[in-house]
Amino acid sequence: MEFRVLLAGLETGAFYGLIALGYFLFLRATAAVNFAVGAYVMFAGMTSAYLVVSHGLPQIVGVSAALLAAVVLAWISEDGILQPMLARTRQEFGPVMAIVAFMFVIEQGAGLIYGRAPLRGAELSDTLIPFGDGWIEAHDLIALAGSVVIFALAAAWLKHTGYGRMLRAVGDNADAAQALGLPVRRIRMSAVIATGLVCGAAGIFVAPQAALTYQSHLPFAIMGFLALVLGGTASAWAPLAGGVLLAMIETVSARTLGGSFRDYVLLALVLVVFSFRPEGLFAIRVRT
Amino acid sequence: MAEVKWKLLAAAVALAAQAIPVSAQTKAAGDPIVVGVIEDRSGGASFYSQESVKGFKLFIEMMNNGNFLYAKDAVGDKPGILGRPIQALYEDDENNPNLTLVKTRRLLENGAKIIFFLSGSGSTLQGRVVCSEQKILCMAPTNVSSRIVQPPNNDFVFTVASPAELNSGVYLEAWKKINVTKVAYVTDNSATAKTVADGYKKLFATAGITTAIDEQVETGARDMVAPLLRIRDAKPDLIFDLVQAAPESANLHRTAAKLGITIPRWGTTSITAQPKIWELAGDAINGVIVVDNLAPDNPNTLAVKAEYQKRYGAEAPYVFLHSVVWDGLMLTKKAAESTSSLDGTKLRDAVEGMTNFPSAYGQKGYTLSFAKDRHNGASLPGTVVVQFANRGPNKLWDVYQPK
Amino acid sequence: MDANSTSTAREAAPRRHAPRIPPLIVNTATAILGIAFFLYVGGNGYRQDLALLFIAYALLALGMYVPLALCGSLSLAYNAYFAIGAYTVAILANHSPALIWAAIPIAIVVSMAIAALLGYVTRRLSGFHLAVATLMFGIAVHTWLVHAGDTTGGATGIGGIPRLSLFGIEIGRAGLIGFGLAIIWLFATAIARLRTSVVGIVMRGQRETLVAAEACGVPTETVRVLALAAGAAIASVAGMLFALMNQFVLPDSFAVSVVFLVLFMPILGGMASPWGSVLGALIVVAFTLGFDFFQGPGSLTFGVLTLVVLLLAPSGLLGWLGDILKRIVPAGASR
């Protein structure tokens, strides 16, 4: 495999993996699939692009604003929408539809605030590393390394910190956790904040790589979900594995078959994986 | 000697008359004439559309103030249309053909007598049905799809910009000069892109150009490495960028530079019409060659450009969209003035009868000509081959220019 | 993660049902409303366009409603069935105008077959897996419409679809609208009856507790596939009317964005009755097109509206109206 293809696959895989990690953390906290994570990524990316490129503010301002925006959106989704709805009904359809409606509100909101024109962010570093006949952008490597670091941090949080370890209990059976005296709300909010930070970081990494528009969130949401399904939910690293696998399949098929087949390849992948191994590569085995 | 004196006196009077300020002509007054505009504010063609609308708004104002620049020889200088002010009504069709029909009819409901389509070609293809049905003069000055002026439902709609058919001839001539026989095409997966792309590809294939490869990039694609490597493997003589969406087009050029691919890159007016692409692509856009519609020495173009930049600033890029919108408006005015009417059929017949109408685009001296079976007024001298340098279409290509 | 999750059952608040309005009254009232609407639209071109969009969306919403409300299956492939209806008419009409009538059964059969196939392939999926899988299918179909130029006319679509004529009389736009309204009434009434019939209750039982339904011997997979097929058939009728009305089909009309627009309609209007889907369609068309105020942010408005409805009036607008009715009519009157 050519190095360029491998590198492209890893970079895209890390990005999909981050979105999947966003789903994962939220899922652990509330047992709900939050399709709005793609919108958090998009909104955060557009925020940093808008502030840094269109208004010339320093990178640190853009990064902080982006992370804050994503956390706020995640918070609203959980506290403002999901919890009130879950208090009312056991069915998951209503709450998730509400999240999807919120996703569209974020979409249209981004369109109103940031305009309909695509926004491209500023690279985290302008350095170009000569390679072969061309170069590799330092920003892409920073994004890749940064994503891996974020995964490491998430894994460590889940395994070694109090709230992280208790997260699984809260997601699986909140009432029992409450009965055991766990600070359910605080644990949930910490996971929601983590989701926001992860999505915000993804947005900051992607904004300089592909101009974002107010409609970019949907492909993000879909690919992130596919990455999550592929990887499974056994550990914090599973979404990364899923993301890289998905991206490699996408990139290699684009390299060998061409771009026009992308939608058919993805459909085939979805049908095969969903039918035969919906629990993903790394599934939690529970002895029942 | 007396004769000379008379001549001098006549000249002096003529000069003095010209010095009388335009305000002597007064602004347009009376019942406004409503012109309906279909634009795209939020969909895939919003760049084009909003760029065109910027020009449109300014030009309407200029018309209402009686400021017709060089065109006053052709259209007179009565302000507005028939002395009445032009009032524009805008509807957003979101580049969604479902909506174009509704919005067009709505414009007519709200009193529009003439329709300007400033959205994508797909929208105009759908919307022109209303023009036929209701017998309303419709102008689609910025669209390049030739299908718009072909049957069915083409009897009341006119286009101004040079269509793909015409442009392809220029590309082919240019490519002969540099011995191009194998081309790699890149498009995005939107219907708008495919419309334009299919048109070009068919014309090139008929002329004997082989397709090295036909690649397609996803809207919103983060990464163009795979398609470009495939293109490089196919060893084309040049890469033809038929991607309509601005970010994807820019990404294509950036990635080509990143990979160190030196195959020459050519594009369509999609690139020259969207300065956003130049901005997003940065230095990677330098060297790209396009068959465009603006020549640097056309005094008509420069006149309209001066007004445009007076309003929007010297850094506001002036693109062919502005010139063709101006032409569309001038044609409309001429049609109305020459028939003293707003009746759609009369206006349509008037436009069909126009030949050698002075234009604000193309090479110096270029004019537009229409006929009953020719609803696109463009011809070869409307095209120019430009090359990007310094992040803008700043150079004329030195190898070939259409005559 | 799926509908069969074993999370703790939160006690749902005991629900008092709104007074059941006898079906005869509902049917008559809606028929009268339909006729009034038809007369209101009349020959006005602009109103006819709005009416057409309403009819198309209402039928799509009804199509989505059937598997969703009855079996709890959220399929998002509706743009595909919409397209099948429209393109079948377009392709056959271009072969020969006489074939248009044949297009009706053909399109219905094709869309049902594809829905059944898709339903079978995804039979073990539920919840979001099903939604995402069907969404990917919808995206693939739209891509195919743009690519397969020889069959579908590619990006520039197929034009020149003639009007239907019955016994030599041409059915114009007004006729198609009347026909469309009648179809909506028929489908909605039929679905409402189905819902409260034995078959319907069995289907809804399957939605609530799959295991219990299967234990009772209900062929749940077959039922689900049938529901999906029925929904697809309704959606393809929407496509047919659309093509006949506009006399032109372009792939852009069948992008996946249509699905998301339609998705919120049953929710807005209320899931307890198919008329909720119709009401939702009416609201969406009125808001995004009928009123000047909502011009730009049409989706924003009704995204916010849906959110508000879900949070404050989870049974949709009809449910909310029903609640109001509850307060007016004494509790003893409810069945």
PDB file of C-alpha atoms in Angstrom, chain A residues 43-285:
ATOM      1  CA  PHE A  43     -20.302  23.948  15.009  1.00  0.00           C
ATOM      2  CA  ALA A  44     -17.034  23.902  16.934  1.00  0.00           C
ATOM      3  CA  GLY A  45     -15.037  23.828  13.712  1.00  0.00           C
ATOM      4  CA  MET A  46     -17.014  26.697  12.230  1.00  0.00           C
ATOM      5  CA  THR A  47     -16.632  28.707  15.405  1.00  0.00           C
ATOM      6  CA  SER A  48     -12.870  28.433  15.378  1.00  0.00           C
ATOM      7  CA  ALA A  49     -12.717  29.114  11.631  1.00  0.00           C
ATOM      8  CA  TYR A  50     -14.976  32.124  11.948  1.00  0.00           C
ATOM      9  CA  LEU A  51     -13.058  33.684  14.818  1.00  0.00           C
ATOM     10  CA  VAL A  52      -9.553  32.978  13.601  1.00  0.00           C
ATOM     11  CA  VAL A  53      -9.842  33.322   9.827  1.00  0.00           C
ATOM     12  CA  SER A  54     -12.709  35.754   9.324  1.00  0.00           C
ATOM     13  CA  HIS A  55     -11.937  37.913  12.331  1.00  0.00           C
ATOM     14  CA  GLY A  56      -8.232  37.474  12.839  1.00  0.00           C
ATOM     15  CA  LEU A  57      -8.373  36.526  16.485  1.00  0.00           C
ATOM     16  CA  PRO A  58      -5.507  34.451  17.871  1.00  0.00           C
ATOM     17  CA  GLN A  59      -5.655  30.686  17.635  1.00  0.00           C
ATOM     18  CA  ILE A  60      -6.025  30.238  21.396  1.00  0.00           C
ATOM     19  CA  VAL A  61      -9.245  32.238  21.369  1.00  0.00           C
ATOM     20  CA  GLY A  62     -10.628  30.201  18.511  1.00  0.00           C
ATOM     21  CA  VAL A  63      -9.720  26.906  20.158  1.00  0.00           C
ATOM     22  CA  SER A  64     -11.229  27.858  23.504  1.00  0.00           C
ATOM     23  CA  ALA A  65     -14.403  29.171  21.932  1.00  0.00           C
ATOM     24  CA  ALA A  66     -14.783  26.036  19.853  1.00  0.00           C
ATOM     25  CA  LEU A  67     -14.368  23.720  22.828  1.00  0.00           C
ATOM     26  CA  LEU A  68     -16.727  25.812  24.897  1.00  0.00           C
ATOM     27  CA  ALA A  69     -19.353  25.844  22.160  1.00  0.00           C
ATOM     28  CA  ALA A  70     -19.250  22.065  21.798  1.00  0.00           C
ATOM     29  CA  VAL A  71     -19.517  21.534  25.551  1.00  0.00           C
ATOM     30  CA  VAL A  72     -22.458  23.921  25.791  1.00  0.00           C
ATOM     31  CA  LEU A  73     -24.288  22.183  22.951  1.00  0.00           C
ATOM     32  CA  ALA A  74     -23.676  18.782  24.521  1.00  0.00           C
ATOM     33  CA  TRP A  75     -24.877  20.105  27.852  1.00  0.00           C
ATOM     34  CA  ILE A  76     -28.088  21.479  26.339  1.00  0.00           C
ATOM     35  CA  SER A  77     -28.704  18.171  24.597  1.00  0.00           C
ATOM     36  CA  GLU A  78     -28.409  16.274  27.831  1.00  0.00           C
ATOM     37  CA  ASP A  79     -29.889  18.550  30.448  1.00  0.00           C
ATOM     38  CA  GLY A  80     -32.285  20.525  28.321  1.00  0.00           C
ATOM     39  CA  ILE A  81     -33.612  17.873  26.036  1.00  0.00           C
ATOM     40  CA  LEU A  82     -32.700  14.305  26.789  1.00  0.00           C
ATOM     41  CA  GLN A  83     -33.274  14.126  30.526  1.00  0.00           C
ATOM     42  CA  PRO A  84     -36.651  15.903  30.506  1.00  0.00           C
ATOM     43  CA  MET A  85     -37.816  13.555  27.782  1.00  0.00           C
ATOM     44  CA  LEU A  86     -36.462  10.408  29.378  1.00  0.00           C
ATOM     45  CA  ALA A  87     -38.193  11.353  32.608  1.00  0.00           C
ATOM     46  CA  ARG A  88     -41.431  11.097  30.739  1.00  0.00           C
ATOM     47  CA  THR A  89     -41.121   8.011  28.632  1.00  0.00           C
ATOM     48  CA  ARG A  90     -39.290   4.731  28.560  1.00  0.00           C
ATOM     49  CA  GLN A  91     -39.291   4.573  24.797  1.00  0.00           C
ATOM     50  CA  GLU A  92     -36.136   5.751  23.134  1.00  0.00           C
ATOM     51  CA  PHE A  93     -37.766   7.043  19.981  1.00  0.00           C
ATOM     52  CA  GLY A  94     -39.071  10.355  21.291  1.00  0.00           C
ATOM     53  CA  PRO A  95     -35.864  11.446  23.023  1.00  0.00           C
ATOM     54  CA  VAL A  96     -33.699  10.540  20.076  1.00  0.00           C
ATOM     55  CA  MET A  97     -36.017  12.345  17.662  1.00  0.00           C
ATOM     56  CA  ALA A  98     -35.745  15.348  19.918  1.00  0.00           C
ATOM     57  CA  ILE A  99     -31.961  15.148  19.649  1.00  0.00           C
ATOM     58  CA  VAL A 100     -32.263  14.900  15.881  1.00  0.00           C
ATOM     59  CA  ALA A 101     -34.526  17.958  15.872  1.00  0.00           C
ATOM     60  CA  PHE A 102     -31.931  19.762  17.981  1.00  0.00           C
ATOM     61  CA  MET A 103     -29.305  18.682  15.453  1.00  0.00           C
ATOM     62  CA  PHE A 104     -31.249  20.523  12.769  1.00  0.00           C
ATOM     63  CA  VAL A 105     -31.634  23.520  14.977  1.00  0.00           C
ATOM     64  CA  ILE A 106     -27.844  23.591  15.365  1.00  0.00           C
ATOM     65  CA  GLU A 107     -27.488  23.217  11.619  1.00  0.00           C
ATOM     66  CA  GLN A 108     -29.754  26.092  10.777  1.00  0.00           C
ATOM     67  CA  GLY A 109     -28.359  28.115  13.640  1.00  0.00           C
ATOM     68  CA  ALA A 110     -24.858  27.686  12.248  1.00  0.00           C
ATOM     69  CA  GLY A 111     -26.156  28.754   8.854  1.00  0.00           C
ATOM     70  CA  LEU A 112     -27.651  31.903  10.319  1.00  0.00           C
ATOM     71  CA  ILE A 113     -24.688  32.807  12.528  1.00  0.00           C
ATOM     72  CA  TYR A 114     -21.829  31.831  10.264  1.00  0.00           C
ATOM     73  CA  GLY A 115     -23.541  32.237   6.938  1.00  0.00           C
ATOM     74  CA  ARG A 116     -24.054  29.743   4.162  1.00  0.00           C
ATOM     75  CA  ALA A 117     -20.601  30.051   2.673  1.00  0.00           C
ATOM     76  CA  PRO A 118     -18.073  27.342   3.464  1.00  0.00           C
ATOM     77  CA  LEU A 119     -15.585  28.272   6.160  1.00  0.00           C
ATOM     78  CA  ARG A 120     -12.068  26.981   6.276  1.00  0.00           C
ATOM     79  CA  GLY A 121     -10.120  27.128   9.503  1.00  0.00           C
ATOM     80  CA  ALA A 122      -6.543  28.154  10.084  1.00  0.00           C
ATOM     81  CA  GLU A 123      -3.992  25.384  10.442  1.00  0.00           C
ATOM     82  CA  LEU A 124      -2.619  24.788  13.877  1.00  0.00           C
ATOM     83  CA  SER A 125       0.789  25.001  12.291  1.00  0.00           C
ATOM     84  CA  ASP A 126       1.824  26.374   8.906  1.00  0.00           C
ATOM     85  CA  THR A 127       4.876  24.167   8.594  1.00  0.00           C
ATOM     86  CA  LEU A 128       5.144  22.053   5.501  1.00  0.00           C
ATOM     87  CA  ILE A 129       7.350  18.986   5.728  1.00  0.00           C
ATOM     88  CA  PRO A 130       8.930  18.147   2.390  1.00  0.00           C
ATOM     89  CA  PHE A 131       8.083  14.621   1.370  1.00  0.00           C
ATOM     90  CA  GLY A 132       8.511  12.909  -1.974  1.00  0.00           C
ATOM     91  CA  ASP A 133       7.567  15.300  -4.758  1.00  0.00           C
ATOM     92  CA  GLY A 134       5.424  17.449  -2.504  1.00  0.00           C
ATOM     93  CA  TRP A 135       4.945  17.849   1.205  1.00  0.00           C
ATOM     94  CA  ILE A 136       3.026  16.790   4.276  1.00  0.00           C
ATOM     95  CA  GLU A 137       1.215  19.439   6.272  1.00  0.00           C
ATOM     96  CA  ALA A 138       2.315  19.587   9.892  1.00  0.00           C
ATOM     97  CA  HIS A 139      -1.273  20.347  10.874  1.00  0.00           C
ATOM     98  CA  ASP A 140      -2.388  16.925   9.630  1.00  0.00           C
ATOM     99  CA  LEU A 141       0.247  15.216  11.750  1.00  0.00           C
ATOM    100  CA  ILE A 142      -0.696  17.302  14.765  1.00  0.00           C
ATOM    101  CA  ALA A 143      -4.323  16.310  14.276  1.00  0.00           C
ATOM    102  CA  LEU A 144      -3.397  12.652  14.053  1.00  0.00           C
ATOM    103  CA  ALA A 145      -1.135  12.697  17.086  1.00  0.00           C
ATOM    104  CA  GLY A 146      -3.594  14.854  18.996  1.00  0.00           C
ATOM    105  CA  SER A 147      -6.399  12.405  18.319  1.00  0.00           C
ATOM    106  CA  VAL A 148      -4.357   9.502  19.659  1.00  0.00           C
ATOM    107  CA  VAL A 149      -3.519  11.511  22.767  1.00  0.00           C
ATOM    108  CA  ILE A 150      -7.198  12.275  23.292  1.00  0.00           C
ATOM    109  CA  PHE A 151      -8.006   8.593  23.074  1.00  0.00           C
ATOM    110  CA  ALA A 152      -5.302   7.806  25.600  1.00  0.00           C
ATOM    111  CA  LEU A 153      -6.695  10.418  27.938  1.00  0.00           C
ATOM    112  CA  ALA A 154     -10.228   9.090  27.543  1.00  0.00           C
ATOM    113  CA  ALA A 155      -9.115   5.532  28.183  1.00  0.00           C
ATOM    114  CA  ALA A 156      -7.207   6.627  31.245  1.00  0.00           C
ATOM    115  CA  TRP A 157     -10.177   8.608  32.504  1.00  0.00           C
ATOM    116  CA  LEU A 158     -12.500   5.648  32.150  1.00  0.00           C
ATOM    117  CA  LYS A 159     -10.117   3.246  33.770  1.00  0.00           C
ATOM    118  CA  HIS A 160      -8.433   5.185  36.509  1.00  0.00           C
ATOM    119  CA  THR A 161     -10.640   7.982  37.725  1.00  0.00           C
ATOM    120  CA  GLY A 162     -13.583   7.649  40.023  1.00  0.00           C
ATOM    121  CA  TYR A 163     -16.179   9.181  37.780  1.00  0.00           C
ATOM    122  CA  GLY A 164     -14.821   7.339  34.791  1.00  0.00           C
ATOM    123  CA  ARG A 165     -15.165   3.966  36.413  1.00  0.00           C
ATOM    124  CA  MET A 166     -18.624   4.703  37.697  1.00  0.00           C
ATOM    125  CA  LEU A 167     -19.769   5.877  34.295  1.00  0.00           C
ATOM    126  CA  ARG A 168     -20.600   2.427  33.068  1.00  0.00           C
ATOM    127  CA  ALA A 169     -22.852   1.799  36.053  1.00  0.00           C
ATOM    128  CA  VAL A 170     -24.714   5.030  35.472  1.00  0.00           C
ATOM    129  CA  GLY A 171     -25.268   4.308  31.811  1.00  0.00           C
ATOM    130  CA  ASP A 172     -26.432   0.766  32.301  1.00  0.00           C
ATOM    131  CA  ASN A 173     -28.770   1.190  35.172  1.00  0.00           C
ATOM    132  CA  ALA A 174     -29.168   4.680  36.507  1.00  0.00           C
ATOM    133  CA  ASP A 175     -31.729   3.780  39.124  1.00  0.00           C
ATOM    134  CA  ALA A 176     -29.577   1.116  40.656  1.00  0.00           C
ATOM    135  CA  ALA A 177     -26.610   3.439  40.595  1.00  0.00           C
ATOM    136  CA  GLN A 178     -28.709   6.053  42.341  1.00  0.00           C
ATOM    137  CA  ALA A 179     -29.823   3.527  44.884  1.00  0.00           C
ATOM    138  CA  LEU A 180     -26.173   2.757  45.560  1.00  0.00           C
ATOM    139  CA  GLY A 181     -25.615   6.397  46.311  1.00  0.00           C
ATOM    140  CA  LEU A 182     -23.562   7.319  43.275  1.00  0.00           C
ATOM    141  CA  PRO A 183     -23.678  10.992  42.301  1.00  0.00           C
ATOM    142  CA  VAL A 184     -25.478  10.131  39.105  1.00  0.00           C
ATOM    143  CA  ARG A 185     -26.025  13.610  37.791  1.00  0.00           C
ATOM    144  CA  ARG A 186     -22.440  14.691  38.285  1.00  0.00           C
ATOM    145  CA  ILE A 187     -21.077  11.595  36.676  1.00  0.00           C
ATOM    146  CA  ARG A 188     -23.343  12.108  33.709  1.00  0.00           C
ATOM    147  CA  MET A 189     -22.389  15.711  33.297  1.00  0.00           C
ATOM    148  CA  SER A 190     -18.704  14.855  33.423  1.00  0.00           C
ATOM    149  CA  ALA A 191     -19.239  12.434  30.553  1.00  0.00           C
ATOM    150  CA  VAL A 192     -21.240  14.998  28.644  1.00  0.00           C
ATOM    151  CA  ILE A 193     -18.478  17.558  29.093  1.00  0.00           C
ATOM    152  CA  ALA A 194     -15.976  14.964  27.908  1.00  0.00           C
ATOM    153  CA  THR A 195     -18.136  14.390  24.814  1.00  0.00           C
ATOM    154  CA  GLY A 196     -18.177  18.113  24.132  1.00  0.00           C
ATOM    155  CA  LEU A 197     -14.405  18.388  24.481  1.00  0.00           C
ATOM    156  CA  VAL A 198     -13.762  15.427  22.195  1.00  0.00           C
ATOM    157  CA  CYS A 199     -16.145  16.747  19.533  1.00  0.00           C
ATOM    158  CA  GLY A 200     -14.764  20.239  19.867  1.00  0.00           C
ATOM    159  CA  ALA A 201     -11.238  18.945  19.320  1.00  0.00           C
ATOM    160  CA  ALA A 202     -12.384  17.022  16.250  1.00  0.00           C
ATOM    161  CA  GLY A 203     -13.925  20.188  14.876  1.00  0.00           C
ATOM    162  CA  ILE A 204     -10.741  22.166  15.429  1.00  0.00           C
ATOM    163  CA  PHE A 205      -8.685  19.490  13.682  1.00  0.00           C
ATOM    164  CA  VAL A 206     -10.990  19.173  10.677  1.00  0.00           C
ATOM    165  CA  ALA A 207     -11.803  22.819  10.007  1.00  0.00           C
ATOM    166  CA  PRO A 208      -8.535  23.593   8.171  1.00  0.00           C
ATOM    167  CA  GLN A 209      -8.640  20.316   6.254  1.00  0.00           C
ATOM    168  CA  ALA A 210     -11.996  20.592   4.533  1.00  0.00           C
ATOM    169  CA  ALA A 211     -14.095  23.734   4.473  1.00  0.00           C
ATOM    170  CA  LEU A 212     -17.129  23.310   6.694  1.00  0.00           C
ATOM    171  CA  THR A 213     -20.656  24.316   5.850  1.00  0.00           C
ATOM    172  CA  TYR A 214     -23.784  24.280   7.933  1.00  0.00           C
ATOM    173  CA  GLN A 215     -24.669  20.942   6.349  1.00  0.00           C
ATOM    174  CA  SER A 216     -21.375  19.168   7.013  1.00  0.00           C
ATOM    175  CA  HIS A 217     -22.652  17.565  10.193  1.00  0.00           C
ATOM    176  CA  LEU A 218     -24.689  14.835   8.578  1.00  0.00           C
ATOM    177  CA  PRO A 219     -21.857  12.903   6.921  1.00  0.00           C
ATOM    178  CA  PHE A 220     -19.892  13.327  10.163  1.00  0.00           C
ATOM    179  CA  ALA A 221     -22.753  11.844  12.160  1.00  0.00           C
ATOM    180  CA  ILE A 222     -23.173   8.935   9.785  1.00  0.00           C
ATOM    181  CA  MET A 223     -19.492   8.066   9.506  1.00  0.00           C
ATOM    182  CA  GLY A 224     -18.991   8.422  13.246  1.00  0.00           C
ATOM    183  CA  PHE A 225     -21.885   6.086  13.875  1.00  0.00           C
ATOM    184  CA  LEU A 226     -20.516   3.565  11.392  1.00  0.00           C
ATOM    185  CA  ALA A 227     -17.124   3.781  13.070  1.00  0.00           C
ATOM    186  CA  LEU A 228     -18.732   3.141  16.431  1.00  0.00           C
ATOM    187  CA  VAL A 229     -20.626   0.130  15.162  1.00  0.00           C
ATOM    188  CA  LEU A 230     -17.545  -1.259  13.461  1.00  0.00           C
ATOM    189  CA  GLY A 231     -15.342  -0.785  16.463  1.00  0.00           C
ATOM    190  CA  GLY A 232     -17.705  -1.877  19.162  1.00  0.00           C
ATOM    191  CA  THR A 233     -18.053  -0.562  22.665  1.00  0.00           C
ATOM    192  CA  ALA A 234     -15.688  -2.687  24.698  1.00  0.00           C
ATOM    193  CA  SER A 235     -13.199   0.015  25.531  1.00  0.00           C
ATOM    194  CA  ALA A 236     -12.334   3.598  24.766  1.00  0.00           C
ATOM    195  CA  TRP A 237      -9.929   2.458  22.060  1.00  0.00           C
ATOM    196  CA  ALA A 238     -12.601   0.522  20.163  1.00  0.00           C
ATOM    197  CA  PRO A 239     -14.016   3.606  18.425  1.00  0.00           C
ATOM    198  CA  LEU A 240     -10.544   4.429  17.140  1.00  0.00           C
ATOM    199  CA  ALA A 241     -10.129   0.947  15.746  1.00  0.00           C
ATOM    200  CA  GLY A 242     -13.529   1.253  14.114  1.00  0.00           C
ATOM    201  CA  GLY A 243     -12.708   4.650  12.700  1.00  0.00           C
ATOM    202  CA  VAL A 244      -9.430   3.553  11.207  1.00  0.00           C
ATOM    203  CA  LEU A 245     -10.977   0.417   9.748  1.00  0.00           C
ATOM    204  CA  LEU A 246     -13.810   2.405   8.184  1.00  0.00           C
ATOM    205  CA  ALA A 247     -11.455   5.030   6.790  1.00  0.00           C
ATOM    206  CA  MET A 248      -9.068   2.453   5.371  1.00  0.00           C
ATOM    207  CA  ILE A 249     -11.941   0.701   3.603  1.00  0.00           C
ATOM    208  CA  GLU A 250     -13.143   4.040   2.260  1.00  0.00           C
ATOM    209  CA  THR A 251      -9.711   5.227   1.140  1.00  0.00           C
ATOM    210  CA  VAL A 252      -8.580   1.948  -0.368  1.00  0.00           C
ATOM    211  CA  SER A 253     -11.825   1.552  -2.287  1.00  0.00           C
ATOM    212  CA  ALA A 254     -11.485   5.143  -3.509  1.00  0.00           C
ATOM    213  CA  ARG A 255      -7.907   4.386  -4.551  1.00  0.00           C
ATOM    214  CA  THR A 256      -8.774   1.194  -6.404  1.00  0.00           C
ATOM    215  CA  LEU A 257     -12.351   1.626  -7.597  1.00  0.00           C
ATOM    216  CA  GLY A 258     -12.682   5.374  -7.810  1.00  0.00           C
ATOM    217  CA  GLY A 259     -14.875   7.853  -6.044  1.00  0.00           C
ATOM    218  CA  SER A 260     -18.124   7.148  -7.849  1.00  0.00           C
ATOM    219  CA  PHE A 261     -18.536   3.857  -6.039  1.00  0.00           C
ATOM    220  CA  ARG A 262     -18.196   5.268  -2.566  1.00  0.00           C
ATOM    221  CA  ASP A 263     -21.884   5.293  -1.685  1.00  0.00           C
ATOM    222  CA  TYR A 264     -22.383   1.744  -2.940  1.00  0.00           C
ATOM    223  CA  VAL A 265     -19.343   0.435  -1.056  1.00  0.00           C
ATOM    224  CA  LEU A 266     -20.509   2.074   2.148  1.00  0.00           C
ATOM    225  CA  LEU A 267     -24.021   0.695   1.722  1.00  0.00           C
ATOM    226  CA  ALA A 268     -22.638  -2.809   1.208  1.00  0.00           C
ATOM    227  CA  LEU A 269     -20.396  -2.409   4.241  1.00  0.00           C
ATOM    228  CA  VAL A 270     -23.304  -1.229   6.359  1.00  0.00           C
ATOM    229  CA  LEU A 271     -25.565  -4.091   5.343  1.00  0.00           C
ATOM    230  CA  VAL A 272     -22.866  -6.715   5.856  1.00  0.00           C
ATOM    231  CA  VAL A 273     -21.612  -5.444   9.194  1.00  0.00           C
ATOM    232  CA  PHE A 274     -25.037  -4.654  10.606  1.00  0.00           C
ATOM    233  CA  SER A 275     -26.338  -8.062   9.639  1.00  0.00           C
ATOM    234  CA  PHE A 276     -23.448 -10.230  10.677  1.00  0.00           C
ATOM    235  CA  ARG A 277     -21.612  -8.432  13.419  1.00  0.00           C
ATOM    236  CA  PRO A 278     -23.595  -5.472  14.718  1.00  0.00           C
ATOM    237  CA  GLU A 279     -21.770  -5.562  18.022  1.00  0.00           C
ATOM    238  CA  GLY A 280     -18.538  -4.557  16.318  1.00  0.00           C
ATOM    239  CA  LEU A 281     -14.966  -5.728  16.481  1.00  0.00           C
ATOM    240  CA  PHE A 282     -14.498  -5.257  20.175  1.00  0.00           C
ATOM    241  CA  ALA A 283     -17.678  -6.175  21.881  1.00  0.00           C
ATOM    242  CA  ILE A 284     -18.320  -6.485  25.545  1.00  0.00           C
ATOM    243  CA  ARG A 285     -18.988 -10.086  26.306  1.00  0.00           C
TER     244      ARG A 285
END
